[in-house]
PDB file of C-alpha atoms and ligand atoms in Angstrom:
ATOM      1  CA  MET A1311     174.555  60.189 286.569  1.00 41.00           C
ATOM      2  CA  ASN A1312     174.461  63.917 284.871  1.00 53.00           C
ATOM      3  CA  ASN A1313     172.845  64.168 281.098  1.00 78.00           C
ATOM      4  CA  LYS A1314     172.428  67.262 280.506  1.00 94.00           C
ATOM      5  CA  LEU A1315     174.832  68.259 276.934  1.00 97.00           C
ATOM      6  CA  ARG A1316     178.354  69.556 277.524  1.00 98.00           C
ATOM      7  CA  VAL A1317     178.633  72.201 275.258  1.00 98.00           C
ATOM      8  CA  THR A1318     182.432  74.718 275.676  1.00 98.00           C
ATOM      9  CA  VAL A1319     181.820  77.953 275.063  1.00 99.00           C
ATOM     10  CA  TRP A1320     185.410  79.412 272.894  1.00 98.00           C
ATOM     11  CA  ASN A1321     186.199  82.472 272.570  1.00 98.00           C
ATOM     12  CA  GLU A1322     189.462  84.429 271.579  1.00 98.00           C
ATOM     13  CA  TYR A1323     188.507  87.267 273.796  1.00 98.00           C
ATOM     14  CA  ARG A1324     191.730  90.197 272.564  1.00 97.00           C
ATOM     15  CA  HIS A1325     188.847  93.039 271.988  1.00 97.00           C
ATOM     16  CA  GLU A1326     187.222  93.164 275.678  1.00 97.00           C
ATOM     17  CA  PRO A1327     189.856  92.810 277.969  1.00 97.00           C
ATOM     18  CA  ALA A1328     191.316  95.258 275.564  1.00 97.00           C
ATOM     19  CA  GLU A1329     188.694  97.863 274.301  1.00 97.00           C
ATOM     20  CA  PRO A1330     186.991  99.710 276.505  1.00 97.00           C
ATOM     21  CA  ARG A1331     183.710  99.769 274.650  1.00 97.00           C
ATOM     22  CA  ILE A1332     183.676  96.518 274.052  1.00 97.00           C
ATOM     23  CA  ALA A1333     183.927  95.936 277.825  1.00 98.00           C
ATOM     24  CA  ALA A1334     181.164  98.112 277.796  1.00 98.00           C
ATOM     25  CA  VAL A1335     178.825  95.844 275.695  1.00 98.00           C
ATOM     26  CA  TYR A1336     179.780  92.323 277.188  1.00 98.00           C
ATOM     27  CA  PRO A1337     182.477  92.959 280.425  1.00 98.00           C
ATOM     28  CA  GLU A1338     182.179  89.360 280.956  1.00 98.00           C
ATOM     29  CA  GLY A1339     183.593  88.582 277.885  1.00 98.00           C
ATOM     30  CA  ILE A1340     181.728  87.498 274.732  1.00 98.00           C
ATOM     31  CA  HIS A1341     181.598  83.192 276.303  1.00 98.00           C
ATOM     32  CA  THR A1342     180.581  84.974 279.052  1.00 98.00           C
ATOM     33  CA  ALA A1343     177.022  86.303 277.560  1.00 98.00           C
ATOM     34  CA  ILE A1344     176.809  83.201 275.931  1.00 98.00           C
ATOM     35  CA  ALA A1345     177.326  80.326 277.786  1.00 98.00           C
ATOM     36  CA  ASP A1346     175.055  82.442 280.341  1.00 98.00           C
ATOM     37  CA  GLY A1347     172.623  82.026 277.404  1.00 98.00           C
ATOM     38  CA  LEU A1348     172.891  78.503 277.604  1.00 98.00           C
ATOM     39  CA  LYS A1349     172.784  77.801 280.594  1.00 98.00           C
ATOM     40  CA  ASN A1350     169.211  79.163 281.172  1.00 97.00           C
ATOM     41  CA  TYR A1351     168.074  76.093 278.454  1.00 97.00           C
ATOM     42  CA  GLY A1352     169.458  73.353 281.495  1.00 97.00           C
ATOM     43  CA  PHE A1353     172.835  72.242 279.265  1.00 98.00           C
ATOM     44  CA  ALA A1354     175.785  71.685 281.565  1.00 98.00           C
ATOM     45  CA  VAL A1355     178.540  75.010 279.765  1.00 98.00           C
ATOM     46  CA  ARG A1356     182.365  76.376 279.888  1.00 98.00           C
ATOM     47  CA  THR A1357     184.860  78.491 278.421  1.00 98.00           C
ATOM     48  CA  ALA A1358     187.798  78.454 276.865  1.00 98.00           C
ATOM     49  CA  THR A1359     189.945  80.904 275.578  1.00 98.00           C
ATOM     50  CA  LEU A1360     192.895  81.630 273.356  1.00 98.00           C
ATOM     51  CA  ASP A1361     195.861  82.608 275.914  1.00 98.00           C
ATOM     52  CA  GLN A1362     194.915  79.271 278.536  1.00 98.00           C
ATOM     53  CA  PRO A1363     197.133  76.721 278.028  1.00 98.00           C
ATOM     54  CA  GLU A1364     196.651  74.813 274.847  1.00 98.00           C
ATOM     55  CA  HIS A1365     193.751  77.325 273.844  1.00 98.00           C
ATOM     56  CA  GLY A1366     191.301  75.619 276.676  1.00 98.00           C
ATOM     57  CA  LEU A1367     191.767  72.481 274.497  1.00 98.00           C
ATOM     58  CA  SER A1368     193.106  69.591 276.235  1.00 98.00           C
ATOM     59  CA  GLU A1369     191.803  65.850 274.438  1.00 98.00           C
ATOM     60  CA  ASP A1370     190.577  66.134 278.106  1.00 98.00           C
ATOM     61  CA  VAL A1371     188.011  68.880 277.624  1.00 98.00           C
ATOM     62  CA  LEU A1372     187.229  68.219 274.308  1.00 98.00           C
ATOM     63  CA  ALA A1373     186.401  64.081 274.779  1.00 97.00           C
ATOM     64  CA  ASN A1374     184.280  65.785 277.365  1.00 98.00           C
ATOM     65  CA  THR A1375     182.715  68.327 275.401  1.00 98.00           C
ATOM     66  CA  ASP A1376     179.174  67.256 272.967  1.00 98.00           C
ATOM     67  CA  VAL A1377     179.751  70.396 271.137  1.00 98.00           C
ATOM     68  CA  LEU A1378     181.854  73.736 270.976  1.00 98.00           C
ATOM     69  CA  VAL A1379     180.892  77.055 270.236  1.00 99.00           C
ATOM     70  CA  TRP A1380     183.288  79.133 268.335  1.00 98.00           C
ATOM     71  CA  TRP A1381     183.727  82.861 268.505  1.00 98.00           C
ATOM     72  CA  SER A1382     187.266  84.336 267.060  1.00 98.00           C
ATOM     73  CA  HIS A1383     188.246  87.576 265.067  1.00 97.00           C
ATOM     74  CA  ILE A1384     191.685  89.241 265.350  1.00 97.00           C
ATOM     75  CA  ALA A1385     193.447  86.034 266.378  1.00 97.00           C
ATOM     76  CA  ASN A1386     192.282  83.765 264.333  1.00 95.00           C
ATOM     77  CA  HIS A1387     196.026  83.224 263.002  1.00 95.00           C
ATOM     78  CA  GLU A1388     197.502  82.723 266.841  1.00 97.00           C
ATOM     79  CA  VAL A1389     195.319  79.464 266.896  1.00 98.00           C
ATOM     80  CA  SER A1390     198.013  76.728 266.716  1.00 98.00           C
ATOM     81  CA  ASP A1391     197.882  73.599 264.184  1.00 98.00           C
ATOM     82  CA  GLU A1392     197.695  71.086 266.696  1.00 98.00           C
ATOM     83  CA  ILE A1393     194.529  72.271 268.278  1.00 98.00           C
ATOM     84  CA  VAL A1394     192.704  73.024 264.751  1.00 98.00           C
ATOM     85  CA  GLU A1395     193.498  68.820 263.778  1.00 98.00           C
ATOM     86  CA  ARG A1396     192.162  68.047 267.296  1.00 98.00           C
ATOM     87  CA  VAL A1397     189.313  69.717 266.990  1.00 98.00           C
ATOM     88  CA  GLN A1398     188.921  68.955 263.721  1.00 98.00           C
ATOM     89  CA  ARG A1399     189.692  65.023 264.466  1.00 97.00           C
ATOM     90  CA  ARG A1400     186.912  65.250 267.289  1.00 97.00           C
ATOM     91  CA  VAL A1401     184.690  66.556 265.123  1.00 97.00           C
ATOM     92  CA  LEU A1402     184.885  64.258 262.853  1.00 95.00           C
ATOM     93  CA  GLN A1403     185.453  61.216 263.911  1.00 93.00           C
ATOM     94  CA  GLY A1404     183.995  61.605 267.133  1.00 93.00           C
ATOM     95  CA  GLY A1405     180.972  63.374 265.967  1.00 94.00           C
ATOM     96  CA  MET A1406     181.227  67.023 268.778  1.00 97.00           C
ATOM     97  CA  GLY A1407     178.514  68.923 267.325  1.00 98.00           C
ATOM     98  CA  LEU A1408     180.693  72.612 266.157  1.00 98.00           C
ATOM     99  CA  ILE A1409     178.335  75.819 265.992  1.00 98.00           C
ATOM    100  CA  VAL A1410     180.645  78.984 264.449  1.00 99.00           C
ATOM    101  CA  LEU A1411     180.157  81.975 264.870  1.00 98.00           C
ATOM    102  CA  HIS A1412     179.869  86.288 263.247  1.00 98.00           C
ATOM    103  CA  SER A1413     183.923  86.557 262.327  1.00 98.00           C
ATOM    104  CA  ALA A1414     184.909  82.556 263.350  1.00 98.00           C
ATOM    105  CA  CYS A1415     183.471  81.983 259.572  1.00 98.00           C
ATOM    106  CA  MET A1416     187.850  82.517 259.068  1.00 98.00           C
ATOM    107  CA  ALA A1417     188.544  80.937 261.522  1.00 98.00           C
ATOM    108  CA  LYS A1418     190.591  77.996 260.471  1.00 98.00           C
ATOM    109  CA  VAL A1419     188.958  74.607 262.399  1.00 98.00           C
ATOM    110  CA  PHE A1420     186.212  76.149 259.941  1.00 98.00           C
ATOM    111  CA  GLN A1421     188.397  76.176 257.215  1.00 98.00           C
ATOM    112  CA  ARG A1422     189.733  72.642 257.645  1.00 98.00           C
ATOM    113  CA  LEU A1423     185.897  71.380 257.951  1.00 98.00           C
ATOM    114  CA  ILE A1424     184.598  73.742 254.507  1.00 98.00           C
ATOM    115  CA  GLY A1425     187.801  73.170 252.510  1.00 98.00           C
ATOM    116  CA  THR A1426     186.683  77.177 251.186  1.00 98.00           C
ATOM    117  CA  THR A1427     187.894  80.009 253.093  1.00 98.00           C
ATOM    118  CA  GLY A1428     184.977  81.764 254.492  1.00 98.00           C
ATOM    119  CA  ASP A1429     185.555  85.075 253.248  1.00 98.00           C
ATOM    120  CA  ALA A1430     183.035  88.024 252.042  1.00 97.00           C
ATOM    121  CA  LYS A1431     182.357  91.474 251.953  1.00 97.00           C
ATOM    122  CA  TRP A1432     181.346  93.416 255.173  1.00 98.00           C
ATOM    123  CA  ARG A1433     180.774  96.721 256.387  1.00 97.00           C
ATOM    124  CA  GLU A1434     181.127  97.420 259.781  1.00 94.00           C
ATOM    125  CA  ASP A1435     178.033 100.003 260.123  1.00 91.00           C
ATOM    126  CA  ALA A1436     175.851  98.943 262.907  1.00 94.00           C
ATOM    127  CA  ASN A1437     172.253  99.395 260.924  1.00 97.00           C
ATOM    128  CA  LYS A1438     169.315  97.222 260.818  1.00 97.00           C
ATOM    129  CA  GLU A1439     169.695  92.859 259.987  1.00 98.00           C
ATOM    130  CA  ARG A1440     167.003  90.741 259.247  1.00 98.00           C
ATOM    131  CA  LEU A1441     167.502  87.233 259.374  1.00 98.00           C
ATOM    132  CA  TRP A1442     164.183  85.233 258.004  1.00 98.00           C
ATOM    133  CA  VAL A1443     164.309  81.478 258.747  1.00 98.00           C
ATOM    134  CA  VAL A1444     163.983  79.881 255.228  1.00 98.00           C
ATOM    135  CA  ALA A1445     163.707  76.238 256.998  1.00 98.00           C
ATOM    136  CA  PRO A1446     160.508  76.497 259.085  1.00 97.00           C
ATOM    137  CA  GLY A1447     160.314  73.072 260.665  1.00 95.00           C
ATOM    138  CA  HIS A1448     163.919  73.024 260.954  1.00 98.00           C
ATOM    139  CA  PRO A1449     165.508  72.136 264.786  1.00 98.00           C
ATOM    140  CA  ILE A1450     166.974  75.063 264.699  1.00 98.00           C
ATOM    141  CA  ALA A1451     164.347  77.517 264.188  1.00 98.00           C
ATOM    142  CA  ALA A1452     161.799  75.537 266.787  1.00 98.00           C
ATOM    143  CA  GLY A1453     160.415  78.742 268.919  1.00 97.00           C
ATOM    144  CA  VAL A1454     161.494  81.325 266.196  1.00 97.00           C
ATOM    145  CA  SER A1455     158.738  83.796 264.476  1.00 96.00           C
ATOM    146  CA  GLU A1456     158.958  84.580 260.635  1.00 98.00           C
ATOM    147  CA  TYR A1457     162.668  86.843 261.129  1.00 98.00           C
ATOM    148  CA  ILE A1458     164.427  87.796 263.550  1.00 98.00           C
ATOM    149  CA  GLU A1459     165.202  91.897 264.054  1.00 98.00           C
ATOM    150  CA  LEU A1460     168.093  92.701 265.635  1.00 98.00           C
ATOM    151  CA  PRO A1461     168.373  96.675 264.880  1.00 97.00           C
ATOM    152  CA  HIS A1462     172.222  97.204 265.179  1.00 97.00           C
ATOM    153  CA  GLU A1463     174.262  94.731 263.049  1.00 97.00           C
ATOM    154  CA  GLU A1464     177.485  94.670 260.785  1.00 98.00           C
ATOM    155  CA  MET A1465     176.726  93.949 257.722  1.00 98.00           C
ATOM    156  CA  TYR A1466     178.409  90.708 256.333  1.00 98.00           C
ATOM    157  CA  GLY A1467     177.492  90.270 252.049  1.00 98.00           C
ATOM    158  CA  GLU A1468     177.390  87.792 249.288  1.00 98.00           C
ATOM    159  CA  HIS A1469     179.593  86.002 247.937  1.00 98.00           C
ATOM    160  CA  PHE A1470     179.860  83.718 251.253  1.00 98.00           C
ATOM    161  CA  ASP A1471     183.496  81.908 249.876  1.00 98.00           C
ATOM    162  CA  ILE A1472     181.288  78.409 251.880  1.00 98.00           C
ATOM    163  CA  PRO A1473     180.664  75.333 249.687  1.00 98.00           C
ATOM    164  CA  ALA A1474     176.700  74.687 249.846  1.00 98.00           C
ATOM    165  CA  PRO A1475     175.789  73.658 253.120  1.00 98.00           C
ATOM    166  CA  ASP A1476     173.935  71.239 253.383  1.00 98.00           C
ATOM    167  CA  GLU A1477     170.647  72.815 255.166  1.00 98.00           C
ATOM    168  CA  LEU A1478     170.968  76.643 255.208  1.00 98.00           C
ATOM    169  CA  ILE A1479     168.096  78.050 257.782  1.00 98.00           C
ATOM    170  CA  PHE A1480     168.526  81.547 257.697  1.00 98.00           C
ATOM    171  CA  ILE A1481     169.080  84.204 254.936  1.00 98.00           C
ATOM    172  CA  SER A1482     169.903  88.012 256.615  1.00 98.00           C
ATOM    173  CA  TRP A1483     168.949  90.831 254.918  1.00 98.00           C
ATOM    174  CA  PHE A1484     170.518  94.465 255.927  1.00 98.00           C
ATOM    175  CA  GLN A1485     169.514  97.576 255.854  1.00 96.00           C
ATOM    176  CA  GLY A1486     172.049  98.781 252.925  1.00 95.00           C
ATOM    177  CA  GLY A1487     170.774  95.991 250.187  1.00 96.00           C
ATOM    178  CA  GLU A1488     172.930  93.560 250.616  1.00 98.00           C
ATOM    179  CA  VAL A1489     172.178  89.607 251.747  1.00 98.00           C
ATOM    180  CA  PHE A1490     173.465  86.938 253.246  1.00 98.00           C
ATOM    181  CA  ARG A1491     173.108  83.402 254.043  1.00 98.00           C
ATOM    182  CA  SER A1492     172.781  83.164 258.034  1.00 98.00           C
ATOM    183  CA  GLY A1493     172.477  79.648 259.041  1.00 98.00           C
ATOM    184  CA  CYS A1494     174.388  77.022 257.152  1.00 99.00           C
ATOM    185  CA  CYS A1495     174.058  73.426 258.323  1.00 98.00           C
ATOM    186  CA  PHE A1496     176.887  71.017 256.983  1.00 98.00           C
ATOM    187  CA  ASN A1497     177.406  67.706 258.065  1.00 97.00           C
ATOM    188  CA  ARG A1498     180.996  66.563 258.177  1.00 97.00           C
ATOM    189  CA  GLY A1499     182.456  62.893 259.224  1.00 94.00           C
ATOM    190  CA  ASN A1500     180.154  62.083 262.273  1.00 93.00           C
ATOM    191  CA  GLY A1501     180.074  65.768 263.358  1.00 96.00           C
ATOM    192  CA  LYS A1502     177.331  68.605 262.226  1.00 98.00           C
ATOM    193  CA  ILE A1503     178.230  72.060 262.677  1.00 98.00           C
ATOM    194  CA  PHE A1504     176.309  74.750 262.420  1.00 99.00           C
ATOM    195  CA  TYR A1505     177.324  78.900 261.495  1.00 99.00           C
ATOM    196  CA  PHE A1506     175.422  81.882 262.608  1.00 99.00           C
ATOM    197  CA  ARG A1507     176.406  85.196 261.603  1.00 98.00           C
ATOM    198  CA  PRO A1508     175.451  87.546 264.204  1.00 98.00           C
ATOM    199  CA  GLY A1509     176.911  88.644 266.887  1.00 98.00           C
ATOM    200  CA  HIS A1510     179.627  92.001 266.224  1.00 98.00           C
ATOM    201  CA  GLU A1511     181.445  92.048 269.248  1.00 97.00           C
ATOM    202  CA  GLU A1512     180.616  95.899 269.488  1.00 97.00           C
ATOM    203  CA  HIS A1513     176.477  95.457 269.654  1.00 97.00           C
ATOM    204  CA  PRO A1514     174.848  93.079 272.418  1.00 98.00           C
ATOM    205  CA  THR A1515     173.720  90.547 270.492  1.00 98.00           C
ATOM    206  CA  TYR A1516     174.498  87.709 271.973  1.00 98.00           C
ATOM    207  CA  PHE A1517     171.620  88.784 274.770  1.00 98.00           C
ATOM    208  CA  GLN A1518     168.677  88.891 272.579  1.00 98.00           C
ATOM    209  CA  PRO A1519     166.920  86.351 273.804  1.00 98.00           C
ATOM    210  CA  GLU A1520     165.936  85.206 269.895  1.00 98.00           C
ATOM    211  CA  ILE A1521     169.759  84.788 269.459  1.00 98.00           C
ATOM    212  CA  GLN A1522     170.087  82.303 272.441  1.00 98.00           C
ATOM    213  CA  LYS A1523     167.074  80.735 271.827  1.00 98.00           C
ATOM    214  CA  VAL A1524     168.999  80.174 267.902  1.00 98.00           C
ATOM    215  CA  LEU A1525     172.295  78.718 270.015  1.00 98.00           C
ATOM    216  CA  ALA A1526     170.040  76.377 272.470  1.00 98.00           C
ATOM    217  CA  ASN A1527     168.700  74.920 269.261  1.00 98.00           C
ATOM    218  CA  ALA A1528     171.972  74.689 267.120  1.00 98.00           C
ATOM    219  CA  CYS A1529     173.751  73.074 270.394  1.00 98.00           C
ATOM    220  CA  GLN A1530     170.932  70.546 270.768  1.00 98.00           C
ATOM    221  CA  TRP A1531     171.026  69.474 266.871  1.00 98.00           C
ATOM    222  CA  ALA A1532     174.347  69.543 266.656  1.00 98.00           C
ATOM    223  CA  ALA A1533     174.773  67.257 270.145  1.00 97.00           C
ATOM    224  CA  PRO A1534     175.820  63.724 269.001  1.00 93.00           C
ATOM    225  CA  SER A1535     173.252  61.365 269.155  1.00 83.00           C
ATOM    226  CA  PRO A1536     173.922  59.183 272.459  1.00 76.00           C
ATOM    227  CA  SER A1537     172.214  55.996 270.018  1.00 78.00           C
ATOM    228  CA  MET A1538     174.432  56.690 266.867  1.00 75.00           C
ATOM    229  CA  HIS A1539     175.229  53.977 265.358  1.00 75.00           C
ATOM    230  CA  ARG A1540     178.903  54.013 264.272  1.00 77.00           C
ATOM    231  CA  PRO A1541     179.191  53.243 260.700  1.00 80.00           C
ATOM    232  CA  ILE A1542     181.770  50.644 260.191  1.00 85.00           C
ATOM    233  CA  ARG A1543     184.486  50.716 256.793  1.00 86.00           C
ATOM    234  CA  GLY A1544     187.694  49.113 255.931  1.00 93.00           C
ATOM    235  CA  ASN A1545     187.559  45.408 254.633  1.00 95.00           C
ATOM    236  CA  VAL A1546     184.987  43.725 254.758  1.00 93.00           C
ATOM    237  CA  ALA A1547     183.605  39.928 254.887  1.00 92.00           C
ATOM    238  CA  ALA A1548     180.111  39.499 253.066  1.00 91.00           C
ATOM    239  CA  LEU A1549     177.049  39.720 255.314  1.00 92.00           C
ATOM    240  CA  GLU A1550     175.709  36.912 253.024  1.00 94.00           C
ATOM    241  CA  LYS A1551     177.203  33.812 251.397  1.00 92.00           C
ATOM    242  CA  ILE A1552     178.612  34.858 247.154  1.00 90.00           C
ATOM    243  CA  PRO A1553     177.217  32.824 244.510  1.00 91.00           C
ATOM    244  CA  GLY A1554     180.411  30.873 243.622  1.00 88.00           C
ATOM    245  CA  SER A1555     182.944  32.363 245.547  1.00 80.00           C
ATOM    246  CA  VAL A1556     185.270  30.217 248.075  1.00 70.00           C
TER     247      VAL A1556
HETATM  248 ZN1  LIG B1946     182.119  91.465 263.458  1.00 61.91          ZN
END
């Protein structure tokens, strides 16, 4: 029996085929770069893209996905509500993990699950970003030193329109003076969600080993536990006899 963690990496895959300067950074697409990084950690990884039937996310694919990794940007609005609801159900009921990357903070799947817009301020420059670990004992930060430095990244700044995260793992500092909550954990239903900020399409961020490490840690953290006991809900009989009851 194959006990490997099953990860599906989803990408809208719109920038890379259309823009040569982005294809030069990610010749096989952002999804392939992320998938290759995760395969090095021994996960069973597949990819899916927007233009595939059902966006590559059939009931069968989702039923066989422990963690879904999501990158999207210009085509956030093109994702069908039916697939958004399917992903939401699989997270809330099935306990599938969801890793939301960079501009996917405004993806419908993320907005549906957190309940806010996910909007923030941004500046498309290529200056330094430092991701400071603010939860050093957390499994997502395992093996990461005090901070991760990215030489060239787009700036995202507060205020970030999210509910207060259940756990905050990284705060970014940007050379222009802004800060941002860059690594945020949310518990929703039976599922776990991690938002991770880096990964603008013009920079080779997903080839950086520390970033690949965080993504691998996040997949492991977000995966449903095989021993998880599903909570019982609804109308139930008392566990013990209640005095005076019939
Ligand atoms: Zn970007």
